Coordinates of C-alpha atoms in Angstrom, one line a residue:
M217 CA 0.0 0.0 0.0
K218 CA 1.6 3.3 -1.0
R219 CA 1.5 6.4 1.1
S220 CA -2.0 7.8 0.8
C221 CA -5.1 9.1 2.6
G222 CA -8.8 8.7 2.6
I223 CA -12.1 9.8 4.2
L224 CA -14.6 7.7 6.1
L225 CA -18.2 8.5 5.2
P226 CA -21.1 5.9 5.0
I227 CA -23.4 5.9 2.0
S228 CA -26.3 6.6 4.4
A229 CA -24.7 9.9 5.4
L230 CA -24.7 11.4 1.9
P231 CA -27.2 14.2 1.4
S232 CA -30.3 13.6 -0.6
P233 CA -33.9 14.8 -0.6
Y234 CA -35.2 11.3 0.0
G235 CA -34.3 10.7 3.7
I236 CA -31.0 8.8 3.3
G237 CA -27.8 8.7 1.2
T238 CA -27.9 6.7 -2.0
L239 CA -25.8 5.7 -5.0
G240 CA -27.0 8.7 -7.0
K241 CA -25.7 12.2 -7.7
A242 CA -24.5 12.9 -4.2
A243 CA -22.3 9.8 -4.3
Y244 CA -20.7 10.9 -7.6
D245 CA -20.3 14.4 -6.2
F246 CA -18.5 13.0 -3.2
V247 CA -16.1 11.0 -5.5
D248 CA -15.3 14.3 -7.2
F249 CA -14.7 16.0 -3.9
L250 CA -12.3 13.2 -2.8
A251 CA -10.4 13.5 -6.1
E252 CA -10.1 17.3 -5.8
A253 CA -9.1 17.0 -2.1
G254 CA -6.1 14.8 -3.0
Q255 CA -7.6 11.6 -1.5
S256 CA -7.1 8.1 -2.8
W257 CA -9.7 6.2 -0.7
W258 CA -13.4 6.3 0.2
Q259 CA -13.9 4.2 3.3
L260 CA -17.5 2.9 3.8
L261 CA -19.4 1.0 6.5
P262 CA -21.0 -2.3 5.4
V263 CA -23.6 -1.7 2.7
G264 CA -25.9 -4.7 3.4
P265 CA -29.6 -4.5 4.2
T266 CA -30.1 -3.5 7.8
S267 CA -32.4 -5.1 10.3
Y268 CA -33.7 -4.2 13.8
G269 CA -31.6 -1.4 15.2
D270 CA -30.5 -0.2 11.8
S271 CA -26.9 -1.3 12.3
P272 CA -24.9 -2.1 9.2
Y273 CA -23.1 -4.7 11.3
Q274 CA -26.4 -6.7 11.7
S275 CA -27.4 -7.4 8.2
F276 CA -29.9 -9.8 6.6
S277 CA -27.2 -10.9 4.3
T278 CA -23.4 -10.7 4.0
Y279 CA -23.8 -10.5 0.2
A280 CA -26.8 -8.3 -0.6
G281 CA -26.9 -4.6 -1.0
N282 CA -29.1 -2.2 1.1
P283 CA -32.4 -1.5 -0.7
Y284 CA -32.4 2.0 0.9
F285 CA -29.3 2.9 -1.1
V286 CA -30.9 2.4 -4.5
D287 CA -31.2 5.9 -5.9
L288 CA -34.8 6.9 -6.8
E289 CA -33.9 9.7 -9.2
L290 CA -31.8 7.2 -11.3
L291 CA -34.9 5.0 -11.3
C292 CA -36.9 7.9 -12.7
Q293 CA -34.3 8.5 -15.4
D294 CA -34.6 4.8 -16.3
G295 CA -38.4 5.1 -16.6
L296 CA -39.1 2.9 -13.6
L297 CA -40.6 5.6 -11.4
K298 CA -42.3 8.9 -12.0
P299 CA -40.9 12.1 -10.3
A300 CA -44.3 12.8 -8.7
E301 CA -44.2 9.4 -7.0
L302 CA -41.2 10.5 -4.9
N303 CA -43.1 13.2 -3.1
R304 CA -43.5 11.5 0.3
D305 CA -42.6 12.1 3.9
W306 CA -39.0 11.2 4.2
G307 CA -38.4 12.8 7.5
S308 CA -38.2 16.4 8.8
D309 CA -34.5 16.7 9.6
P310 CA -32.1 16.6 6.6
A311 CA -29.2 16.0 9.1
R312 CA -30.7 12.7 10.5
V313 CA -32.0 9.5 8.9
D314 CA -35.6 8.7 9.9
Y315 CA -35.4 4.9 9.4
E316 CA -39.1 4.3 10.2
K317 CA -40.2 6.7 7.4
I318 CA -37.6 5.2 5.0
Y319 CA -38.9 1.7 5.8
N320 CA -42.6 2.7 5.3
N321 CA -42.0 4.4 1.9
R322 CA -39.0 2.9 0.2
F323 CA -40.3 -0.6 -0.6
Q324 CA -43.6 0.8 -2.0
L325 CA -41.6 2.6 -4.6
L326 CA -39.3 -0.3 -5.3
Q327 CA -42.4 -2.4 -5.9
K328 CA -43.5 0.0 -8.5
A329 CA -40.1 -0.1 -10.1
K330 CA -40.2 -3.9 -10.2
D331 CA -43.7 -4.0 -11.7
R332 CA -42.5 -1.7 -14.5
G333 CA -39.1 -3.3 -15.1
W334 CA -39.3 -7.0 -14.4
E335 CA -40.4 -8.1 -17.9
R336 CA -38.5 -5.3 -19.6
D337 CA -35.2 -6.2 -17.9
A338 CA -35.8 -10.0 -17.9
D339 CA -32.6 -10.9 -19.8
K340 CA -30.4 -8.7 -17.7
V341 CA -32.0 -9.9 -14.4
N342 CA -31.6 -13.5 -15.5
T343 CA -27.9 -13.0 -16.2
F344 CA -27.5 -11.2 -12.9
A345 CA -29.3 -14.1 -11.0
E346 CA -27.1 -16.7 -12.7
E347 CA -23.9 -14.8 -11.8
N348 CA -25.1 -14.7 -8.1
Q349 CA -26.6 -18.1 -7.8
S350 CA -24.6 -19.0 -4.7
W351 CA -26.5 -16.5 -2.5
L352 CA -29.3 -14.7 -4.3
P353 CA -32.1 -17.4 -4.4
D354 CA -31.7 -18.0 -0.7
Y355 CA -31.6 -14.3 0.2
A356 CA -34.7 -13.5 -1.9
L357 CA -36.7 -16.4 -0.5
F358 CA -35.5 -15.5 3.1
M359 CA -36.8 -11.9 2.7
A360 CA -40.1 -13.1 1.2
L361 CA -40.5 -15.4 4.1
K362 CA -39.8 -12.6 6.6
R363 CA -42.6 -10.6 5.0
H364 CA -44.9 -13.6 5.1
F365 CA -44.2 -14.1 8.9
G366 CA -44.6 -10.4 9.8
M367 CA -40.8 -9.5 9.6
R368 CA -40.1 -11.6 12.7
A369 CA -36.7 -13.3 13.1
W370 CA -36.6 -16.7 11.3
T371 CA -36.1 -18.5 14.6
E372 CA -39.7 -17.4 15.5
W373 CA -41.5 -18.6 12.4
E374 CA -44.4 -20.9 13.3
D375 CA -43.7 -23.4 10.4
E376 CA -40.9 -25.6 11.6
D377 CA -40.5 -27.2 8.2
I378 CA -39.4 -23.9 6.7
R379 CA -37.6 -22.8 9.8
L380 CA -35.5 -25.9 9.5
R381 CA -35.3 -25.5 5.7
R382 CA -36.8 -28.8 4.8
E383 CA -36.7 -29.2 1.0
E384 CA -40.4 -29.7 0.4
A385 CA -41.3 -26.6 2.4
V386 CA -38.6 -24.5 0.6
E387 CA -40.1 -25.4 -2.8
R388 CA -43.6 -24.8 -1.7
Y389 CA -42.9 -21.4 -0.3
R390 CA -40.8 -20.4 -3.3
R391 CA -43.9 -21.0 -5.4
E392 CA -46.4 -19.4 -3.0
L393 CA -44.3 -16.3 -2.4
S394 CA -42.9 -15.9 -6.0
G395 CA -44.0 -12.3 -6.3
D396 CA -42.0 -11.2 -3.3
V397 CA -39.1 -13.4 -4.3
E398 CA -39.0 -11.6 -7.6
L399 CA -39.1 -8.3 -5.9
F400 CA -36.0 -8.9 -3.8
I401 CA -34.2 -10.3 -6.8
Y402 CA -35.0 -7.2 -8.8
I403 CA -34.0 -4.9 -5.9
Q404 CA -30.5 -6.5 -5.9
Y405 CA -30.3 -6.2 -9.6
L406 CA -30.9 -2.5 -9.3
F407 CA -28.5 -2.1 -6.4
F408 CA -25.6 -3.8 -8.1
Q409 CA -26.3 -2.0 -11.4
Q410 CA -26.0 1.3 -9.6
W411 CA -23.1 0.2 -7.5
E412 CA -21.0 -1.0 -10.5
A413 CA -21.6 2.3 -12.3
L414 CA -20.5 4.3 -9.2
R415 CA -17.4 2.2 -8.6
A416 CA -16.4 2.5 -12.3
Y417 CA -16.7 6.3 -12.0
A418 CA -14.6 6.3 -8.8
R419 CA -11.9 4.2 -10.5
E420 CA -11.8 6.7 -13.4
K421 CA -11.2 9.4 -10.8
G422 CA -8.5 7.4 -9.0
I423 CA -10.6 6.7 -5.9
G424 CA -10.6 3.2 -4.4
M425 CA -13.3 1.8 -2.1
I426 CA -12.5 0.5 1.4
G427 CA -15.1 -1.8 2.7
D428 CA -15.8 -3.2 6.2
L429 CA -16.3 -7.0 6.7
P430 CA -18.0 -7.7 10.1
I431 CA -16.3 -10.8 11.6
Y432 CA -19.8 -12.2 12.4
V433 CA -23.1 -12.4 10.6
A434 CA -26.4 -11.7 12.2
M435 CA -28.4 -14.6 13.6
D436 CA -31.5 -13.3 11.7
S437 CA -29.9 -13.6 8.3
A438 CA -30.2 -15.6 5.2
D439 CA -26.6 -16.7 5.8
V440 CA -27.4 -18.6 9.0
W441 CA -30.9 -19.8 7.9
A442 CA -29.5 -21.2 4.6
D443 CA -26.4 -22.8 6.0
P444 CA -26.8 -23.7 9.7
R445 CA -24.1 -26.3 9.6
S446 CA -21.5 -23.6 9.4
F447 CA -22.5 -22.3 12.8
Q448 CA -22.6 -23.6 16.4
L449 CA -26.3 -24.5 16.4
D450 CA -28.1 -27.5 17.8
E451 CA -30.5 -29.8 15.9
K452 CA -33.3 -27.2 16.2
N453 CA -30.9 -24.4 15.0
V454 CA -30.7 -22.8 18.4
P455 CA -27.2 -21.3 19.3
Q456 CA -25.1 -23.0 21.9
E457 CA -22.9 -20.0 22.5
V458 CA -23.0 -16.5 21.0
A459 CA -20.5 -13.8 20.3
G460 CA -19.5 -10.9 22.5
V461 CA -16.5 -9.2 24.2
P462 CA -15.6 -9.5 27.9
P463 CA -15.8 -6.8 30.5
D464 CA -13.2 -4.1 30.1
Y465 CA -12.3 -0.5 31.0
F466 CA -15.3 0.7 29.0
S467 CA -18.0 -1.8 30.1
A468 CA -18.2 -3.7 33.4
E469 CA -20.6 -6.2 31.8
G470 CA -18.8 -6.5 28.5
Q471 CA -20.8 -6.4 25.2
L472 CA -23.2 -9.2 24.4
W473 CA -23.4 -9.1 20.6
G474 CA -25.6 -12.3 20.3
N475 CA -24.2 -13.4 16.9
P476 CA -23.9 -17.1 16.3
L477 CA -20.4 -18.4 16.4
Y478 CA -18.8 -20.3 13.5
N479 CA -18.4 -24.0 13.5
W480 CA -14.7 -23.7 12.6
D481 CA -14.2 -27.5 12.4
A482 CA -16.9 -27.8 9.8
M483 CA -15.6 -24.8 7.9
K484 CA -12.0 -26.2 7.9
A485 CA -13.3 -29.6 6.6
D486 CA -14.9 -27.7 3.7
G487 CA -11.6 -25.9 2.9
Y488 CA -13.1 -22.7 4.3
G489 CA -15.4 -22.5 1.3
W490 CA -18.0 -20.4 3.2
W491 CA -15.3 -17.7 3.8
I492 CA -13.9 -17.9 0.3
R493 CA -17.4 -17.3 -1.1
R494 CA -18.0 -14.4 1.3
I495 CA -14.7 -12.7 0.4
D496 CA -15.5 -13.2 -3.3
G497 CA -18.7 -11.3 -2.8
A498 CA -17.0 -8.5 -1.0
A499 CA -14.3 -8.3 -3.7
K500 CA -17.1 -7.3 -6.1
L501 CA -17.7 -4.2 -4.0
Y502 CA -14.4 -3.1 -2.6
D503 CA -10.7 -2.7 -3.4
I504 CA -9.6 -3.0 0.3
L505 CA -11.4 -4.9 2.9
R506 CA -11.1 -4.1 6.6
I507 CA -11.6 -7.3 8.7
D508 CA -13.6 -6.2 11.7
H509 CA -12.6 -7.6 15.1
F510 CA -9.5 -9.3 13.7
R511 CA -8.5 -10.5 17.2
G512 CA -11.5 -12.9 17.1
L513 CA -9.6 -14.9 14.5
E514 CA -6.9 -15.7 17.1
S515 CA -9.3 -16.4 20.0
Y516 CA -12.9 -15.3 20.5
W517 CA -15.2 -14.7 23.5
A518 CA -18.0 -17.3 23.6
V519 CA -21.0 -16.6 25.9
P520 CA -23.6 -19.3 26.8
Y521 CA -26.8 -18.7 24.9
G522 CA -29.4 -17.1 27.1
E523 CA -27.0 -15.0 29.2
T524 CA -28.1 -11.4 29.6
T525 CA -24.5 -10.0 29.8
A526 CA -21.2 -11.0 28.4
K527 CA -19.5 -11.5 31.8
N528 CA -19.8 -15.3 31.9
G529 CA -18.1 -16.1 28.7
R530 CA -14.8 -17.9 27.9
W531 CA -11.9 -17.6 25.4
V532 CA -11.9 -20.1 22.6
K533 CA -9.1 -20.6 20.1
G534 CA -9.9 -19.3 16.6
P535 CA -8.6 -20.5 13.2
G536 CA -5.7 -17.9 12.9
M537 CA -3.5 -18.3 9.9
D538 CA -5.2 -21.6 9.0
L539 CA -8.0 -19.3 7.6
L540 CA -6.0 -16.2 6.6
R541 CA -3.5 -18.1 4.5
P542 CA -6.0 -19.5 2.0
L543 CA -7.9 -16.2 1.9
Q544 CA -4.7 -14.3 1.0
G545 CA -3.9 -17.0 -1.6
W546 CA -7.4 -16.9 -3.2
F547 CA -7.5 -13.1 -3.4
P548 CA -4.0 -11.8 -4.2
N549 CA -5.3 -8.6 -5.7
L550 CA -7.6 -7.7 -2.7
Q551 CA -5.8 -5.8 0.1
F552 CA -6.9 -6.4 3.7
I553 CA -6.7 -4.2 6.8
A554 CA -6.8 -5.9 10.2
E555 CA -9.0 -4.1 12.8
D556 CA -6.7 -5.1 15.6
L557 CA -8.3 -2.9 18.3
G558 CA -9.3 -4.2 21.7
F559 CA -7.6 -6.5 24.1
L560 CA -4.4 -7.5 22.3
T561 CA -2.5 -10.5 23.7
P562 CA 1.0 -11.5 22.4
E563 CA -0.8 -14.2 20.4
V564 CA -2.9 -11.6 18.6
R565 CA 0.1 -9.5 17.9
Q566 CA 1.9 -12.5 16.5
L567 CA -1.0 -13.3 14.2
L568 CA -0.9 -9.8 12.9
R569 CA 2.8 -10.2 12.1
D570 CA 2.4 -13.6 10.6
S571 CA -0.4 -12.3 8.3
G572 CA 1.6 -9.3 7.2
L573 CA -1.6 -7.2 7.3
P574 CA -1.5 -3.6 8.3
G575 CA -3.1 -3.0 11.7
M576 CA -4.9 0.1 12.9
K577 CA -3.8 3.0 15.1
V578 CA -6.4 5.4 16.5
L579 CA -5.3 8.8 17.7
E580 CA -8.2 9.1 20.2
F581 CA -6.7 6.1 22.0
A582 CA -3.1 7.5 21.9
F583 CA -3.2 10.1 24.7
D584 CA -3.6 8.1 27.9
S585 CA -2.0 10.3 30.5
R586 CA -1.6 7.4 32.9
E587 CA 0.6 5.1 30.8
P588 CA 2.4 5.0 27.5
S589 CA 0.4 4.1 24.4
D590 CA 1.1 2.1 21.3
Y591 CA -1.1 4.5 19.4
L592 CA 1.3 7.5 19.8
P593 CA 2.5 8.4 16.3
H594 CA 6.2 8.1 17.1
T595 CA 5.6 4.3 17.8
Y596 CA 4.2 3.6 14.3
I597 CA 5.6 1.4 11.6
P598 CA 4.7 2.2 7.9
N599 CA 2.6 -1.0 7.6
C600 CA -0.4 0.4 9.5
V601 CA -3.4 2.6 9.0
C602 CA -3.8 5.7 11.2
Y603 CA -7.3 7.0 12.1
V604 CA -8.2 10.0 14.1
G605 CA -11.2 8.0 15.2
T606 CA -13.5 5.3 13.8
H607 CA -17.3 5.2 13.4
D608 CA -17.4 3.8 16.9
N609 CA -15.6 6.8 18.4
A610 CA -16.8 10.3 19.1
P611 CA -15.8 12.9 16.4
I612 CA -12.6 14.6 17.6
M613 CA -14.2 17.8 18.7
A614 CA -16.6 15.8 20.9
W615 CA -13.6 13.8 22.2
R616 CA -12.0 17.1 23.2
Q617 CA -15.1 17.8 25.4
E618 CA -15.7 14.3 26.7
A619 CA -12.2 12.9 27.3
D620 CA -10.3 13.1 30.6
P621 CA -8.8 16.7 30.7
D622 CA -5.4 15.2 31.4
D623 CA -5.6 13.2 28.2
V624 CA -6.6 16.2 26.2
A625 CA -3.7 18.2 27.7
L626 CA -1.3 15.4 26.7
A627 CA -2.6 15.6 23.1
V628 CA -2.1 19.4 23.2
R629 CA 1.5 19.1 24.4
Y630 CA 2.4 16.1 22.1
L631 CA 1.0 17.6 18.9
G632 CA 1.4 21.3 19.7
L633 CA -2.3 21.9 19.2
N634 CA -3.5 25.5 19.2
D635 CA -6.7 27.5 18.5
Q636 CA -5.1 29.3 15.5
E637 CA -4.7 26.1 13.6
G638 CA -7.8 24.5 15.1
F639 CA -7.9 21.5 17.4
H640 CA -9.3 19.1 14.8
W641 CA -6.8 20.2 12.2
G642 CA -3.9 19.7 14.6
M643 CA -5.1 16.1 15.2
I644 CA -5.4 15.5 11.5
R645 CA -1.9 16.9 11.0
G646 CA -0.6 14.5 13.7
G647 CA -2.0 11.5 11.7
Q648 CA -1.1 12.8 8.3
S649 CA 2.5 13.4 9.2
S650 CA 3.0 9.9 10.7
V651 CA 4.8 7.1 8.9
A652 CA 1.6 5.1 8.5
D653 CA 1.1 4.1 4.9
L654 CA -2.6 5.1 5.0
F655 CA -4.3 7.9 7.0
V656 CA -8.1 8.0 7.3
A657 CA -10.3 10.6 9.1
Q658 CA -14.1 10.7 9.4
M659 CA -15.7 13.5 7.4
Q660 CA -17.0 14.9 10.7
D661 CA -13.4 15.5 11.8
Y662 CA -12.5 17.5 8.8
L663 CA -15.7 19.5 9.3
G664 CA -14.9 20.0 13.0
L665 CA -18.4 18.7 14.1
G666 CA -19.3 17.7 17.6
A667 CA -21.2 15.0 19.4
E668 CA -24.4 15.5 17.4
S669 CA -22.5 14.0 14.4
R670 CA -21.4 10.8 16.1
M671 CA -22.3 7.7 14.0
N672 CA -22.4 5.0 16.7
V673 CA -22.1 4.5 20.4
P674 CA -21.2 0.8 20.9
G675 CA -23.6 -1.1 23.2
V676 CA -26.4 1.4 22.9
L677 CA -29.5 0.5 21.0
G678 CA -31.3 3.3 19.2
G679 CA -30.2 6.7 18.0
N680 CA -27.2 5.4 16.0
W681 CA -26.4 5.4 12.3
Q682 CA -28.4 8.6 11.7
W683 CA -26.0 11.5 11.1
R684 CA -26.0 12.9 7.6
L685 CA -23.9 15.4 5.6
L686 CA -25.8 18.6 4.6
P687 CA -25.7 20.1 1.1
G688 CA -23.1 22.9 0.9
Q689 CA -20.9 21.6 3.8
L690 CA -18.1 20.5 1.4
T691 CA -17.0 24.0 0.4
P692 CA -14.2 24.8 -2.1
E693 CA -12.2 26.3 0.8
L694 CA -12.4 23.0 2.8
T695 CA -11.6 21.0 -0.3
E696 CA -8.4 23.0 -0.9
R697 CA -7.3 22.8 2.8
I698 CA -7.7 19.0 2.8
A699 CA -5.8 18.8 -0.5
E700 CA -3.0 21.1 0.8
T701 CA -2.6 18.9 4.0
A702 CA -2.4 15.8 1.8
R703 CA 0.3 17.5 -0.3
I704 CA 2.4 18.7 2.6
Y705 CA 2.7 15.2 4.0
G706 CA 3.2 13.3 0.8
R707 CA -0.1 11.7 0.6
S708 CA -1.8 13.6 -2.2
A709 CA -3.3 11.8 -5.2
R710 CA -4.3 15.0 -6.8
R711 CA -2.9 15.4 -10.2
P712 CA -1.5 18.9 -11.1
A713 CA -3.6 20.8 -13.5
A714 CA -2.5 20.3 -17.1
P715 CA -0.6 23.4 -18.5
P716 CA -2.6 25.3 -21.1
P717 CA -1.8 24.3 -24.7
E718 CA 0.9 26.4 -26.4
E719 CA -0.3 28.7 -29.0
P720 CA 1.0 27.8 -32.4
A721 CA 3.9 29.9 -33.7
E722 CA 3.1 32.3 -36.5
V723 CA 4.6 31.3 -39.8
S724 CA 6.1 33.9 -42.2
A725 CA 5.6 34.0 -45.9
D726 CA 8.8 32.1 -46.4
G727 CA 7.7 29.3 -44.2
E728 CA 9.9 30.1 -41.2
A729 CA 8.3 29.9 -37.7
E730 CA 8.4 33.3 -35.9
E731 CA 8.2 33.7 -32.1
K732 CA 5.5 35.9 -30.7
A733 CA 6.6 39.1 -29.1

């Protein structure tokens, strides 16, 4: 990875008049902004369909795209919707996503688009379905079944035959729910059509996409329902233990995520085919893949199913290089980042070294006034990625207000922060000037926004994933300052403007070129 920089902004946070960011004009405008600001990378959060709680880390599918991100104006241009049909209540605050209003309105319009386009686009849809045969039929049936059973989790469906995926029930429901199955196939066709166009545009502009791969999939997902043997489930598909993290400095009870744990023995016997297919799906979306909760590949925290906190869990050995080695072999052109945050044992550090993957350094974790930190920039090696903060952290101006005053004072002394430069710009300077190959900041940090713009508070249900960029916030002055910072610290991807073409020399009557005065 060459020395470069990027900006973290979820698709959902792009401005649009329809309640949530999409793959439409604002996404193309943001690519233009990144290119003009000297950036090489656009880092995203997972783009899968979200479930209860609206978290992109709890998706109905590890392969599918979020229906909310399908741009409605592009559908109008394609003749699938009429502009007047978009006039709905998408929420009253353009700076926040109102997920309830999005849910109540979006699928009605996508149904209209499917009704108008299903037969027209039949050949293209069939080709798309054939190319995604490994996951699309299961996902589309799963979503149709969720609708049929009132959107409840599949573990609560009354019909045990379909809950346990018995073949006769699968075929019966596929026939009975064919209309909804077609709808969810068509939505994915639309999503990937728009995504591929956006990604091609980004590549033309020299912008790569960094994606985020959650280490676990949601229990209520097509992934678990369609392939329960890959997870630690009993004969009734009930988890035996679930995922979480143990108690730590931030939480006395730990974090109980509730995701099903992998049956690593079964996966190994299959040559890790489940993971190879998963990474293959991600490679169709991204150029770099951040492996979330990397330490869970060395050992993971397993909590007995039914516990209400994560306190009574245990550490269990993970697959380590036995998994990473074949993944790196299968995908030599896909770069990986290891999200190696959290409780790092010598074994986790060794796994990172063995893998050769760049780890993460977060500046907000660097300034612990009580003890030395591995996140201080003078400790970095080039093979790492420096962040001011991640989507799970407060924007840096909120950190300034919320952190221990002694920690803030240490940051001021260490980086020479001052009001003339701006606290947030000084923190950005500290990361940009480090030896880390890649530097990434949240868009909120470049804008100097506070706690109101925080994307997620871990362990808190509700109120997350809502912040949005407002039209006009990305000014030419901001663009140039970001570009200048990237230039100063050798990270700029901005190409110098081409010189104006030389005017042709005047030619005298005898055919000799004459210079202009």
